[in-house]
Short mmCIF file of C-alpha atoms in Angstrom, two decimals:
data_model
loop_
_atom_site.label_atom_id
_atom_site.label_comp_id
_atom_site.label_asym_id
_atom_site.label_seq_id
_atom_site.Cartn_x
_atom_site.Cartn_y
_atom_site.Cartn_z
CA MET K 18 4.99 26.97 7.45
CA VAL K 19 6.83 30.77 6.11
CA THR K 20 10.30 27.83 5.82
CA ILE K 21 7.73 25.31 4.56
CA MET K 22 6.67 27.58 1.65
CA SER K 23 9.61 28.94 0.66
CA HIS K 24 11.54 25.32 0.50
CA ILE K 25 8.24 25.57 -1.93
CA SER K 26 9.00 27.95 -3.86
CA ASP K 27 12.42 27.14 -4.17
CA TYR K 28 11.98 23.47 -5.48
CA PHE K 29 8.92 25.42 -8.71
CA GLU K 30 11.49 27.67 -9.39
CA GLN K 31 13.88 24.71 -10.50
CA PHE K 32 10.88 24.36 -13.23
CA ASN K 33 10.62 28.16 -14.12
CA SER K 34 11.92 27.50 -17.01
CA SER K 35 10.57 24.55 -18.68
CA LEU K 36 7.38 23.95 -17.09
CA THR K 37 5.00 27.42 -17.67
CA ALA K 38 1.60 28.09 -17.30
CA ALA K 39 -0.39 29.79 -19.87
CA SER K 40 -1.61 33.18 -19.53
CA GLN K 41 -4.71 34.17 -20.44
CA SER K 42 -5.47 35.83 -23.58
CA SER K 43 -7.33 39.38 -21.76
CA SER K 44 -6.71 42.66 -21.63
CA GLN K 45 -7.45 43.08 -17.90
CA SER K 46 -4.12 42.07 -16.26
CA LEU K 47 -2.95 42.79 -12.52
CA ASP K 48 -0.56 45.35 -10.97
CA VAL K 49 2.49 42.62 -10.66
CA SER K 50 5.61 42.10 -12.67
CA SER K 51 5.53 40.19 -16.01
CA SER K 52 7.49 37.70 -14.94
CA THR K 53 4.36 36.76 -12.77
CA ASN K 54 2.85 35.53 -16.26
CA LYS K 55 5.01 32.30 -16.14
CA ILE K 56 4.44 30.45 -12.90
CA PRO K 57 5.33 26.84 -11.83
CA LEU K 58 3.14 24.58 -12.01
CA THR K 59 4.18 20.86 -10.91
CA PHE K 60 6.89 18.73 -10.63
CA TYR K 61 6.25 16.05 -13.30
CA VAL K 62 3.88 16.76 -16.66
CA PHE K 63 1.92 13.80 -17.37
CA ASP K 64 1.15 13.80 -21.00
CA PHE K 65 -2.55 13.72 -20.54
CA GLU K 66 -2.09 16.91 -18.63
CA ARG K 67 -0.10 18.39 -21.35
CA TYR K 68 -2.12 17.83 -24.26
CA SER K 69 -5.19 17.78 -22.98
CA ASP K 70 -6.45 20.96 -25.10
CA GLU K 71 -4.80 18.55 -27.84
CA MET K 72 -7.06 15.83 -26.75
CA GLY K 73 -10.40 15.81 -29.12
CA THR K 74 -12.77 14.32 -26.13
CA LEU K 75 -11.28 16.88 -23.53
CA ARG K 76 -11.66 19.40 -25.98
CA ASP K 77 -15.24 18.96 -26.58
CA LEU K 78 -16.03 18.39 -22.71
CA ARG K 79 -14.21 21.60 -22.27
CA THR K 80 -15.87 23.25 -24.78
CA TYR K 81 -19.47 21.95 -24.12
CA MET K 82 -19.65 23.02 -20.37
CA ILE K 83 -17.99 27.03 -21.14
CA GLN K 84 -21.16 27.34 -24.28
CA ARG K 85 -23.69 24.65 -22.58
CA TRP K 86 -23.09 25.50 -18.55
CA HIS K 87 -26.65 26.31 -18.59
CA ASN K 88 -27.87 22.45 -18.90
CA SER K 89 -25.95 21.83 -14.72
CA PHE K 90 -29.61 23.23 -14.06
CA PHE K 91 -31.45 20.29 -16.45
CA PHE K 92 -28.80 17.80 -15.05
CA ALA K 93 -29.47 18.79 -10.99
CA LEU K 94 -33.36 18.87 -11.86
CA ALA K 95 -33.08 15.24 -13.41
CA TYR K 96 -31.23 14.46 -10.46
CA LEU K 97 -34.01 16.23 -7.55
CA PHE K 98 -36.48 14.18 -10.21
CA LEU K 99 -34.92 10.82 -10.27
CA ILE K 100 -33.76 10.49 -6.40
CA TYR K 101 -37.55 11.59 -5.43
CA THR K 102 -39.23 8.80 -8.04
CA GLY K 103 -35.97 6.31 -7.09
CA GLN K 104 -36.93 6.66 -3.30
CA ILE K 105 -40.81 6.14 -4.21
CA TYR K 106 -39.76 2.58 -5.81
CA MET K 107 -37.44 1.34 -3.58
CA LYS K 108 -40.12 1.81 -0.34
CA ASN K 109 -41.70 -0.99 -0.36
CA LYS K 110 -38.73 -3.33 -2.06
CA PRO K 111 -35.72 -5.07 -0.19
CA ARG K 112 -32.61 -2.36 0.11
CA PHE K 113 -29.67 -3.63 -1.62
CA GLU K 114 -26.03 -3.88 0.28
CA LEU K 115 -23.77 -2.78 -2.35
CA ARG K 116 -20.92 -2.36 -0.08
CA LEU K 117 -18.16 -3.29 -2.51
CA TRP K 118 -19.33 -0.89 -5.03
CA LEU K 119 -19.50 1.41 -2.53
CA ALA K 120 -16.43 0.77 -1.69
CA ALA K 121 -14.56 0.93 -5.12
CA TRP K 122 -16.78 3.95 -5.87
CA ASN K 123 -15.45 5.85 -2.55
CA THR K 124 -12.10 4.74 -3.05
CA LEU K 125 -12.24 6.04 -6.93
CA LEU K 126 -13.12 9.64 -5.36
CA ALA K 127 -10.83 9.14 -3.21
CA LEU K 128 -7.92 9.07 -5.30
CA PHE K 129 -9.18 11.17 -7.69
CA SER K 130 -9.74 14.18 -5.05
CA ILE K 131 -5.81 13.01 -3.36
CA PHE K 132 -4.24 13.11 -6.98
CA GLY K 133 -5.91 16.05 -7.72
CA GLY K 134 -4.97 18.68 -4.99
CA MET K 135 -1.52 17.25 -4.80
CA ARG K 136 -1.75 18.85 -8.89
CA VAL K 137 -3.17 22.37 -7.83
CA LEU K 138 -2.43 22.87 -3.75
CA PRO K 139 1.02 23.24 -4.97
CA GLU K 140 0.67 26.30 -7.03
CA LEU K 141 -1.58 28.16 -4.80
CA ILE K 142 0.64 27.56 -2.56
CA TYR K 143 3.47 29.11 -4.78
CA VAL K 144 1.25 31.86 -5.95
CA ILE K 145 0.93 33.05 -2.34
CA SER K 146 4.27 33.30 -1.22
CA ARG K 147 5.73 34.51 -4.58
CA HIS K 148 3.10 37.19 -5.65
CA GLY K 149 1.18 37.11 -1.95
CA ILE K 150 -2.76 36.69 -1.64
CA LYS K 151 -4.36 39.68 -3.82
CA TYR K 152 -3.04 37.34 -6.22
CA SER K 153 -4.16 34.05 -5.60
CA ILE K 154 -7.33 35.38 -5.44
CA CYS K 155 -8.00 37.97 -8.53
CA ASN K 156 -5.57 36.36 -10.93
CA ASN K 157 -7.10 33.65 -12.97
CA SER K 158 -4.22 32.06 -14.48
CA ASN K 159 -4.61 28.89 -12.53
CA ALA K 160 -7.64 28.28 -15.55
CA PHE K 161 -4.75 26.74 -17.44
CA GLY K 162 -1.45 25.01 -18.10
CA VAL K 163 -1.57 21.79 -15.80
CA VAL K 164 -3.71 23.19 -13.23
CA GLY K 165 -5.56 24.46 -15.56
CA PHE K 166 -6.36 20.51 -16.36
CA TRP K 167 -7.31 20.02 -12.54
CA THR K 168 -9.50 22.45 -12.58
CA TRP K 169 -12.09 21.99 -15.36
CA ALA K 170 -11.83 17.80 -14.12
CA PHE K 171 -12.71 18.95 -10.31
CA CYS K 172 -15.82 21.16 -11.98
CA PHE K 173 -16.85 18.54 -14.41
CA SER K 174 -16.46 16.31 -11.74
CA LYS K 175 -19.26 17.23 -9.89
CA LEU K 176 -21.53 15.60 -12.58
CA PRO K 177 -20.78 12.07 -11.65
CA GLU K 178 -20.48 13.01 -8.09
CA LEU K 179 -24.60 12.62 -8.01
CA ILE K 180 -23.52 9.08 -7.95
CA ASP K 181 -23.37 9.07 -4.17
CA THR K 182 -27.08 9.88 -3.88
CA VAL K 183 -28.20 6.87 -6.19
CA PHE K 184 -26.23 4.18 -3.41
CA ILE K 185 -27.86 6.43 -0.80
CA VAL K 186 -31.40 5.53 -2.40
CA LEU K 187 -30.70 1.81 -3.49
CA ARG K 188 -29.72 1.22 -0.20
CA LYS K 189 -32.45 2.72 1.43
CA GLN K 190 -30.66 5.01 3.71
CA GLN K 191 -31.82 8.27 5.22
CA LEU K 192 -31.32 11.10 2.60
CA ILE K 193 -30.88 14.03 4.51
CA PHE K 194 -31.56 18.14 2.92
CA LEU K 195 -27.70 18.98 3.06
CA HIS K 196 -26.60 15.84 0.92
CA TRP K 197 -28.76 16.41 -2.48
CA TYR K 198 -29.04 20.33 -1.77
CA HIS K 199 -24.81 20.63 -1.72
CA HIS K 200 -24.65 17.86 -4.48
CA ALA K 201 -27.32 19.65 -6.69
CA SER K 202 -26.08 23.55 -6.01
CA VAL K 203 -22.15 22.67 -6.18
CA LEU K 204 -23.04 20.99 -9.77
CA ILE K 205 -24.67 23.95 -10.67
CA TYR K 206 -21.73 26.68 -9.18
CA CYS K 207 -19.33 24.71 -9.97
CA TRP K 208 -20.47 24.83 -14.07
CA PHE K 209 -21.38 28.50 -13.94
CA SER K 210 -18.28 29.78 -12.74
CA TYR K 211 -15.77 27.41 -15.06
CA GLN K 212 -17.43 29.45 -18.39
CA ASP K 213 -16.04 33.08 -17.14
CA TYR K 214 -12.53 31.10 -15.31
CA SER K 215 -13.45 32.68 -11.85
CA SER K 216 -10.29 33.37 -10.29
CA THR K 217 -11.77 32.39 -7.04
CA GLY K 218 -11.66 29.16 -8.20
CA ARG K 219 -7.79 28.25 -7.39
CA TRP K 220 -8.92 28.35 -3.40
CA PHE K 221 -12.20 26.51 -3.97
CA CYS K 222 -10.63 23.36 -6.05
CA SER K 223 -7.36 23.32 -3.58
CA LEU K 224 -9.52 23.44 -0.31
CA ASN K 225 -12.03 20.86 -1.73
CA TYR K 226 -9.74 18.87 -3.18
CA ILE K 227 -8.02 18.63 -0.33
CA VAL K 228 -11.41 17.69 1.56
CA HIS K 229 -12.60 15.59 -0.46
CA GLY K 230 -9.65 12.79 -0.58
CA ILE K 231 -9.55 12.80 3.28
CA MET K 232 -13.65 12.69 3.37
CA TYR K 233 -13.71 9.82 0.59
CA SER K 234 -11.14 7.73 1.78
CA TYR K 235 -13.11 7.61 5.35
CA TYR K 236 -16.24 6.55 3.67
CA ALA K 237 -13.94 3.91 1.45
CA LEU K 238 -12.67 2.63 4.79
CA ARG K 239 -16.31 2.33 6.57
CA ALA K 240 -17.60 0.49 3.45
CA LEU K 241 -15.57 -1.62 3.99
CA LYS K 242 -16.40 -2.55 7.69
CA PHE K 243 -13.57 -0.39 9.33
CA ARG K 244 -14.71 0.61 12.21
CA ILE K 245 -13.65 3.96 12.77
CA PRO K 246 -13.64 6.01 15.94
CA ARG K 247 -16.74 8.69 15.91
CA TRP K 248 -13.57 11.33 16.50
CA VAL K 249 -12.87 11.31 12.89
CA SER K 250 -16.05 11.83 11.49
CA MET K 251 -16.64 14.87 13.79
CA VAL K 252 -13.38 16.14 11.96
CA ILE K 253 -14.21 15.68 9.29
CA THR K 254 -17.05 17.84 9.38
CA MET K 255 -15.10 20.55 11.32
CA LEU K 256 -12.96 20.68 7.83
CA GLN K 257 -15.97 21.12 5.84
CA LEU K 258 -17.12 24.25 8.30
CA THR K 259 -12.94 25.05 8.19
CA GLN K 260 -13.81 25.10 3.82
CA MET K 261 -16.80 27.22 4.23
CA ILE K 262 -15.41 29.91 6.46
CA ILE K 263 -12.20 30.32 4.36
CA GLY K 264 -14.73 30.10 0.99
CA CYS K 265 -16.61 33.04 2.32
CA TRP K 266 -13.96 34.80 3.44
CA VAL K 267 -12.37 34.65 -0.73
CA ASN K 268 -15.32 35.86 -1.55
CA LEU K 269 -15.43 39.19 0.56
CA GLN K 270 -11.68 39.31 0.17
CA ALA K 271 -12.12 39.60 -3.71
CA TRP K 272 -15.73 41.73 -3.39
CA GLN K 273 -12.91 44.34 -1.15
CA TYR K 274 -10.73 44.45 -4.08
CA LYS K 275 -13.29 45.23 -6.73
CA LYS K 276 -14.88 47.70 -4.28
CA ASN K 277 -11.82 49.60 -4.14
CA GLY K 278 -11.57 49.81 -8.16
CA GLU K 279 -8.77 46.92 -8.42
CA ILE K 280 -9.07 44.47 -11.41
CA CYS K 281 -10.12 40.96 -10.20
CA GLN K 282 -11.26 38.14 -12.32
CA VAL K 283 -14.46 37.27 -11.02
CA THR K 284 -17.91 38.77 -11.95
CA ASP K 285 -19.96 40.44 -9.20
CA GLU K 286 -22.75 38.04 -9.68
CA ASN K 287 -20.66 34.78 -9.03
CA LEU K 288 -19.54 36.36 -5.58
CA LYS K 289 -23.11 36.90 -5.11
CA VAL K 290 -23.68 33.08 -5.66
CA SER K 291 -20.69 32.26 -4.00
CA LEU K 292 -21.39 33.71 -1.07
CA ILE K 293 -24.87 32.51 -0.09
CA MET K 294 -23.68 28.92 -1.10
CA TYR K 295 -21.05 29.06 0.92
CA GLY K 296 -23.20 30.76 3.47
CA THR K 297 -25.98 28.08 3.62
CA TYR K 298 -23.83 25.11 3.55
CA PHE K 299 -21.70 26.87 6.81
CA LEU K 300 -24.99 26.95 8.40
CA LEU K 301 -26.40 22.84 7.28
CA PHE K 302 -22.80 21.53 8.39
CA ALA K 303 -22.94 23.02 11.81
CA HIS K 304 -26.23 22.11 12.42
CA PHE K 305 -25.10 18.73 11.33
CA PHE K 306 -21.67 18.88 13.64
CA LEU K 307 -24.22 19.75 16.35
CA GLY K 308 -26.11 17.93 16.01
CA ALA K 309 -24.19 14.94 15.96
CA GLY K 310 -21.85 15.89 18.03
CA PHE K 311 -23.83 16.22 20.91
CA GLY K 312 -27.72 15.22 20.47
CA LEU K 313 -30.77 15.22 18.54
CA PHE K 314 -32.94 18.88 19.33
CA THR K 315 -36.07 19.50 17.75
CA ARG K 316 -36.49 22.42 15.24
CA MET K 317 -40.00 22.52 15.75
CA GLN K 318 -42.81 21.73 18.60
CA ILE K 319 -44.08 17.68 17.64
CA ALA K 320 -47.32 16.50 18.95
CA LYS K 321 -47.88 14.29 21.44
CA GLY K 322 -48.29 10.41 19.37
CA SER K 323 -46.49 11.77 16.58
CA CYS K 324 -43.52 10.05 14.33
CA VAL K 325 -40.72 11.85 14.93
CA CYS K 326 -38.14 9.60 12.72
CA ILE K 327 -37.26 5.98 12.12
CA TYR K 328 -34.38 4.01 13.30
CA LYS K 329 -33.92 1.69 10.75
CA GLY K 330 -29.80 0.45 9.43
CA LYS K 331 -28.35 -3.37 8.79
CA THR K 332 -30.39 -5.97 9.67
CA LEU K 333 -28.73 -8.66 11.93
CA ARG K 334 -29.46 -11.65 13.42
CA THR K 335 -28.81 -13.08 16.66
CA ILE K 336 -25.82 -14.63 16.36
CA ASP K 337 -24.28 -11.63 13.93
CA ALA K 338 -25.31 -9.03 16.88
CA ILE K 339 -23.20 -11.22 19.09
CA ARG K 340 -19.94 -10.97 17.14
CA LEU K 341 -20.69 -7.16 16.91
CA LYS K 342 -17.97 -5.76 18.36
CA ASP K 343 -19.15 -1.84 18.57
CA LYS K 344 -22.92 -2.26 19.85
CA SER K 345 -23.34 1.24 20.68
CA TYR K 346 -26.62 1.29 17.90
CA LEU K 347 -27.45 -1.90 18.44
CA MET K 348 -31.37 -2.06 18.69
CA ARG K 349 -33.20 -5.48 19.14
CA LEU K 350 -36.50 -5.44 17.77
CA GLY K 351 -37.64 -8.66 18.05
CA PRO K 352 -36.99 -12.36 18.07
CA GLN K 353 -34.21 -12.95 16.08
CA VAL K 354 -33.95 -9.40 14.70
CA TYR K 355 -31.76 -6.93 15.21
CA VAL K 356 -30.64 -3.68 13.32
CA ASP K 357 -27.81 -1.79 13.42
CA PRO K 358 -27.28 1.79 12.21
CA CYS K 359 -23.66 2.10 12.99
CA ASP K 360 -22.78 2.46 8.89
CA ASP K 361 -25.41 5.18 8.36
CA GLU K 362 -24.54 8.98 9.94
CA THR K 363 -27.90 10.35 8.35
CA ILE K 364 -30.15 8.18 10.73
CA LEU K 365 -31.56 10.57 13.13
CA GLY K 366 -32.52 8.23 15.45
CA ARG K 367 -28.82 7.08 16.14
CA TYR K 368 -28.21 10.15 17.89
CA ILE K 369 -30.91 9.92 20.68
CA ASN K 370 -29.50 10.23 23.68
CA ASP K 371 -30.45 8.07 27.13
CA PRO K 372 -30.53 10.36 30.25
CA ARG K 373 -31.04 7.38 32.55
CA ASN K 374 -33.91 9.37 34.12
CA ARG K 375 -37.46 8.21 33.46
CA LEU K 376 -38.56 11.52 34.05
CA LEU K 377 -37.01 12.68 30.93
CA GLN K 378 -37.94 10.27 28.26
CA ASN K 379 -39.82 12.14 25.94
CA VAL K 380 -40.13 9.71 23.56
CA ILE K 381 -40.84 5.75 22.86
CA PHE K 382 -39.19 3.48 20.86
CA ASP K 383 -42.23 1.69 18.44
CA LYS K 384 -40.12 -1.30 17.88
CA ARG K 385 -41.63 -3.19 14.62
CA PRO K 386 -39.60 -6.16 13.19
CA GLU K 387 -41.79 -7.10 9.91
CA GLU K 388 -40.80 -3.73 8.92
CA GLN K 389 -37.12 -4.04 10.31
CA CYS K 390 -36.96 -0.71 11.61
CA ALA K 391 -38.32 0.99 14.92
CA TYR K 392 -40.98 4.26 14.40
CA VAL K 393 -39.43 7.21 17.30
CA ILE K 394 -42.67 8.59 18.60
CA ALA K 395 -43.71 11.43 20.74
CA LYS K 396 -44.80 10.16 24.81
CA ARG K 397 -45.49 14.00 25.19
CA ASP K 398 -45.89 17.15 23.67
CA ILE K 399 -42.61 18.80 22.59
CA ALA K 400 -41.39 22.14 22.36
CA ALA K 401 -39.34 23.63 19.95
CA GLY K 402 -35.40 23.04 20.67
CA GLU K 403 -36.06 20.71 23.40
CA GLU K 404 -33.72 17.91 23.34
CA ILE K 405 -34.76 14.15 22.36
CA PHE K 406 -34.15 11.56 25.33
CA ALA K 407 -35.28 7.59 25.36
CA ASP K 408 -34.67 4.66 27.21
CA TYR K 409 -31.91 2.69 25.35
CA GLY K 410 -33.33 -0.69 27.63
CA ARG K 411 -31.70 -2.71 30.40
CA TRP K 412 -29.99 -4.77 28.65
CA TYR K 413 -27.71 -1.91 26.68
CA TRP K 414 -26.55 -1.07 30.15
CA LEU K 415 -25.56 -4.73 31.06
CA THR K 416 -23.25 -5.10 28.06
CA LYS K 417 -21.45 -1.60 28.76
CA THR K 418 -20.72 -2.95 32.13
CA PRO K 419 -16.83 -3.45 32.24
CA ASN K 420 -16.12 -7.39 32.36
CA ARG K 421 -19.28 -8.79 32.14
CA LEU K 422 -20.01 -11.50 29.66
CA GLU K 423 -21.81 -9.95 26.54
CA LYS K 424 -25.33 -12.13 26.27
CA LEU K 425 -28.12 -10.89 23.94
CA PRO K 426 -31.89 -11.98 24.83
CA THR K 427 -32.71 -13.79 21.22
#
């Protein structure tokens, strides 16, 4: 790793005479040599990066974000209102497929994130190798020049990323708290941080670009019906958890530097908000990861006869169900009616395990073909923290028998 960082730094040095970052015109400065004001940014500078400050539209958007960052609260509230009313509107309407549109949207975000990561990550590596961890956390030189453009693009992108939820609502997928809380809060925080050029953004942008590049690529492939192993989604969630841990560490490091009387170009208010945000993200992603990997567990007591969740997904006919290569989540609701939530990881019912022991089963599937779903109903009182178990049915296990011809009931 040291060798790789050394090569990257040496390569950057070749451009030190021509590609430099604009230094911040502030009286605050760190205790580093004057040469650190010149930081090589990237291998090649595009015109839209070089002249972004002179382009009217981009300049106006930057100014708007700085002067009107508090409008992000309005955008977040409007977002929550629209998804709430959108779900009500779609309740009794057929779902939209939108698979190609979803694939195109995720591909666009994946390419944006990958390219953004390629522009900001080398600068982070260079700064760490040449000036150390403290400089990378406490100096906001990343807010200017080429990296500054991609830092702005990162913060601004949190607004159009809200479109992710539009697809969930229109496709009538389950909208979990983690999804909308993350989108709304990260929009507000990014705009809040950009208006004072918080130095910790160097780390946050780099990490998020990398994780989003992988995540949206995965979503795009899933939308195009590529069958991707389940462990891939778990690896992505682990990367997100790692991102949250590093985010908390960066905030704590900056707080410690400021506590020791050292200059760090991020406000105490920003550090507090960021630490709370990353901490809650970690808890929510950890809960999602554990639930996705090891079964479905209750968070509170559930009374007998109550609906635990709803098992729904893409509706299929028998002939289409037979052709599926992966029938892990396929459920027969009735004659010529099957449902498959394989493409929707937010459906809680897909994480219910079959213990192969009737004494342990605590829920049943109330199949409703006319509604194209099945209600998961508690057979008895279920205590908080107890795992949900159900009977998958005889034909499910028959299809899992090796060398057996798959034949589904019509």
